[in-house]
XYZ file of C-alpha atoms in Angstrom:
268
model
C 0.000 0.000 0.000
C 2.738 2.349 0.954
C 4.611 1.402 -2.184
C 1.597 2.149 -4.285
C 1.214 5.593 -2.739
C 4.838 6.369 -3.277
C 4.602 5.246 -6.887
C 1.568 7.441 -7.465
C 3.268 10.398 -5.785
C 6.362 9.970 -7.927
C 4.290 9.618 -11.108
C 2.330 12.754 -10.191
C 5.482 14.722 -9.671
C 6.815 13.622 -13.028
C 3.580 14.630 -14.758
C 3.587 18.014 -13.002
C 7.188 18.629 -13.976
C 6.562 17.800 -17.608
C 3.459 19.944 -17.733
C 5.306 22.898 -16.256
C 8.237 22.556 -18.660
C 6.380 21.956 -21.929
C 3.345 24.030 -21.086
C 5.382 27.191 -20.388
C 7.493 26.669 -23.561
C 4.368 26.396 -25.737
C 2.859 29.526 -24.233
C 6.131 31.414 -24.864
C 6.122 30.351 -28.523
C 2.528 31.477 -28.952
C 3.329 34.826 -27.296
C 6.348 35.392 -29.605
C 4.318 34.557 -32.675
C 1.722 37.094 -31.616
C 4.445 39.767 -31.273
C 6.121 38.940 -34.593
C 2.987 38.536 -36.689
C 0.223 40.764 -35.418
C -3.043 40.083 -37.057
C -4.806 43.326 -37.956
C -7.407 41.702 -40.023
C -8.296 42.846 -43.537
C -7.091 46.402 -44.360
C -8.954 48.485 -46.994
C -8.415 52.060 -48.244
C -11.082 54.702 -47.712
C -11.594 55.149 -51.434
C -12.264 51.403 -51.732
C -15.043 51.408 -49.199
C -17.647 53.173 -51.414
C -16.559 51.562 -54.695
C -16.622 47.916 -55.540
C -13.227 46.242 -55.545
C -12.167 45.191 -59.025
C -11.522 41.555 -59.561
C -7.954 40.287 -59.376
C -5.952 40.508 -62.566
C -8.038 43.378 -64.043
C -7.051 47.083 -64.145
C -9.693 49.840 -63.893
C -10.294 51.464 -67.234
C -9.804 55.257 -67.635
C -12.858 57.379 -68.104
C -13.632 58.543 -71.597
C -12.929 62.168 -70.705
C -9.590 61.267 -69.181
C -8.599 59.291 -72.276
C -9.396 62.289 -74.488
C -7.560 64.795 -72.257
C -4.264 62.901 -72.075
C -3.072 63.553 -75.665
C -4.303 67.139 -75.507
C -2.222 67.846 -72.438
C 0.780 66.156 -73.995
C 0.332 68.228 -77.138
C 0.028 71.478 -75.185
C 3.055 70.728 -73.038
C 5.207 70.125 -76.115
C 3.908 73.063 -78.267
C 2.921 76.056 -76.159
C 6.319 76.820 -74.569
C 7.994 76.911 -78.017
C 5.248 79.125 -79.425
C 5.462 81.545 -76.491
C 9.262 81.613 -76.753
C 9.178 82.397 -80.492
C 6.556 85.125 -80.001
C 8.565 86.644 -77.136
C 11.780 86.685 -79.180
C 9.974 88.276 -82.136
C 8.459 90.927 -79.894
C 11.831 91.731 -78.320
C 13.491 92.002 -81.749
C 10.705 94.283 -83.025
C 10.982 96.541 -79.976
C 14.769 96.685 -80.338
C 14.517 97.641 -84.018
C 11.931 100.322 -83.210
C 14.176 101.735 -80.468
C 17.169 101.867 -82.838
C 15.108 103.623 -85.521
C 13.707 106.124 -82.994
C 17.202 106.837 -81.674
C 18.535 107.341 -85.205
C 15.685 109.712 -86.053
C 16.207 111.692 -82.851
C 19.940 111.998 -83.578
C 19.256 113.359 -87.062
C 16.623 115.757 -85.762
C 18.907 117.438 -83.226
C 21.951 118.019 -85.489
C 22.118 121.491 -87.054
C 24.205 123.511 -89.463
C 24.263 127.258 -89.963
C 26.108 130.488 -89.284
C 26.253 133.326 -86.783
C 27.120 136.916 -87.761
C 28.079 139.487 -88.680
C 30.389 140.100 -85.720
C 32.689 143.142 -85.607
C 35.457 141.632 -83.454
C 37.397 138.480 -84.308
C 37.991 137.814 -80.609
C 34.246 137.862 -80.012
C 33.727 135.508 -82.957
C 36.297 133.103 -81.476
C 34.378 133.100 -78.201
C 31.200 131.984 -79.966
C 33.211 129.390 -81.892
C 34.294 127.788 -78.607
C 30.702 127.648 -77.380
C 29.551 125.896 -80.553
C 32.468 123.409 -80.448
C 31.329 121.654 -77.260
C 30.520 118.356 -79.001
C 33.426 116.548 -80.672
C 31.604 115.920 -83.967
C 30.962 119.632 -84.550
C 32.905 121.502 -87.228
C 33.046 125.224 -86.379
C 35.136 127.873 -88.126
C 35.452 131.660 -88.158
C 35.322 133.341 -91.572
C 36.228 136.957 -92.411
C 33.937 138.606 -94.973
C 33.488 142.023 -96.507
C 30.478 143.721 -95.029
C 28.955 146.892 -93.748
C 29.158 147.956 -90.140
C 26.329 149.899 -88.526
C 27.716 152.811 -86.538
C 24.420 154.478 -85.618
C 20.866 155.304 -86.697
C 19.630 158.356 -88.591
C 16.329 160.105 -87.982
C 15.936 162.073 -91.236
C 13.781 163.554 -93.933
C 14.289 161.393 -97.064
C 16.190 162.795 -100.039
C 14.209 165.464 -101.955
C 14.160 165.808 -105.783
C 16.607 168.720 -105.902
C 18.630 171.180 -103.790
C 15.908 173.871 -103.935
C 13.317 171.527 -102.439
C 15.811 170.480 -99.763
C 16.514 174.114 -98.833
C 12.796 174.844 -98.550
C 12.235 171.810 -96.293
C 15.150 172.850 -94.083
C 13.555 176.263 -93.486
C 10.191 174.680 -92.589
C 11.859 172.435 -90.010
C 13.717 175.356 -88.452
C 10.495 177.340 -88.261
C 8.882 174.443 -86.342
C 11.528 174.856 -83.673
C 13.756 171.872 -84.575
C 17.501 172.156 -84.065
C 20.601 170.125 -84.933
C 19.532 169.876 -88.576
C 21.959 168.958 -91.344
C 21.375 169.149 -95.058
C 23.363 166.449 -96.863
C 24.588 167.945 -100.130
C 26.431 165.006 -101.722
C 26.895 161.256 -101.587
C 24.309 158.505 -101.437
C 22.002 160.627 -99.262
C 22.274 163.842 -101.303
C 19.405 166.369 -100.574
C 18.297 164.435 -97.437
C 18.025 166.274 -94.112
C 19.373 164.705 -90.942
C 17.301 165.234 -87.784
C 19.911 163.569 -85.586
C 22.264 160.548 -85.352
C 21.670 158.091 -82.485
C 23.653 155.147 -81.184
C 20.528 153.049 -80.595
C 17.618 152.578 -82.937
C 14.964 153.112 -80.254
C 16.132 156.680 -79.601
C 16.055 157.500 -83.306
C 12.500 156.133 -83.572
C 11.359 158.166 -80.573
C 12.631 161.421 -82.118
C 11.132 160.554 -85.499
C 7.713 160.064 -83.852
C 7.921 163.538 -82.297
C 8.767 165.142 -85.671
C 5.932 163.185 -87.309
C 3.496 164.664 -84.824
C 4.552 168.107 -86.143
C 3.283 167.240 -89.643
C 6.454 165.955 -91.296
C 7.333 162.500 -92.702
C 10.714 161.416 -91.188
C 12.263 157.928 -91.467
C 14.818 155.944 -89.447
C 17.725 154.262 -91.233
C 21.088 152.818 -90.125
C 24.328 154.686 -90.737
C 26.800 152.167 -92.146
C 30.320 151.966 -93.458
C 32.296 149.324 -95.335
C 34.358 147.110 -93.061
C 35.509 143.547 -92.427
C 33.129 141.419 -90.394
C 33.331 137.871 -89.061
C 30.932 134.947 -89.327
C 30.957 131.749 -87.261
C 30.087 128.899 -89.650
C 29.129 125.582 -88.024
C 27.947 122.069 -88.914
C 26.919 118.963 -86.911
C 26.146 121.045 -83.823
C 23.689 119.519 -81.346
C 20.454 121.228 -80.434
C 21.418 121.385 -76.741
C 24.488 123.452 -77.644
C 22.436 125.890 -79.689
C 20.064 126.331 -76.747
C 22.928 128.005 -74.901
C 22.373 131.024 -77.155
C 18.847 131.493 -75.800
C 20.375 133.153 -72.732
C 23.241 134.794 -74.642
C 23.006 138.380 -75.857
C 24.079 138.340 -79.485
C 26.220 141.151 -80.926
C 24.434 144.152 -82.435
C 22.896 143.287 -85.815
C 24.111 139.663 -85.581
C 21.700 136.839 -86.433
C 21.810 133.097 -85.841
C 20.766 131.175 -88.942
C 20.290 127.477 -88.366
C 18.668 124.517 -90.129
C 18.848 120.763 -90.263
C 22.167 119.588 -91.742
C 20.327 117.546 -94.399
C 18.586 120.707 -95.568
C 21.894 122.568 -95.497
C 23.520 119.963 -97.751
C 20.642 119.943 -100.248
C 20.230 123.723 -100.149
C 16.536 123.515 -99.226
């Protein structure tokens, strides 16, 4: 009896030992498999929930609109950039040509030829030559010419037909209270009567107006003599240089004659 109990006790211990050893090992293997291969079930995308899943081995066909748009997009992507580039280059070239033409026209329009004179003093003429020579392309020279120099202005009674008429007019003027009268008896102004010689034209005109109010018919004319005068002749002078003369007081009786150099060459 005792032997039987001992045998059963030993057999039970063996069974318990084996169960502990192999049971814990199997549970560890199951736990590791769960860690290595988690089972999340079947995974589906959101877009697949509302649309039926296509069968295996088949690809969804493109919509008709999409099929038509694909070649159009490819055609546009390969054509439009080249077209825009060509149009842009043409536009740039046209604008550049227009700018060159406008610049050329403006350069022609502001180049002048002409002359300034007469000037009594050569030194004064040289001063104006330096002003007109500011741009390198300009050609400016001083020329000496035969001319007539104005030394004053006459207020006078024009030449009468003969000496008798001149004498009679002289007496009438003296009777009117006028003084400083001079009867010119020879030369270009023979039988004319001088009422006075003035350095400036405005003074001669003022005196002539007073004599006219007395019932006579006086005139004003310059008193000149033959002399050498100087002219400043220029070509290819820019308009900006000529504008400097707007604030310059020109010599007495001098004029500035200017025109486009093309007109100067053709004589128009």
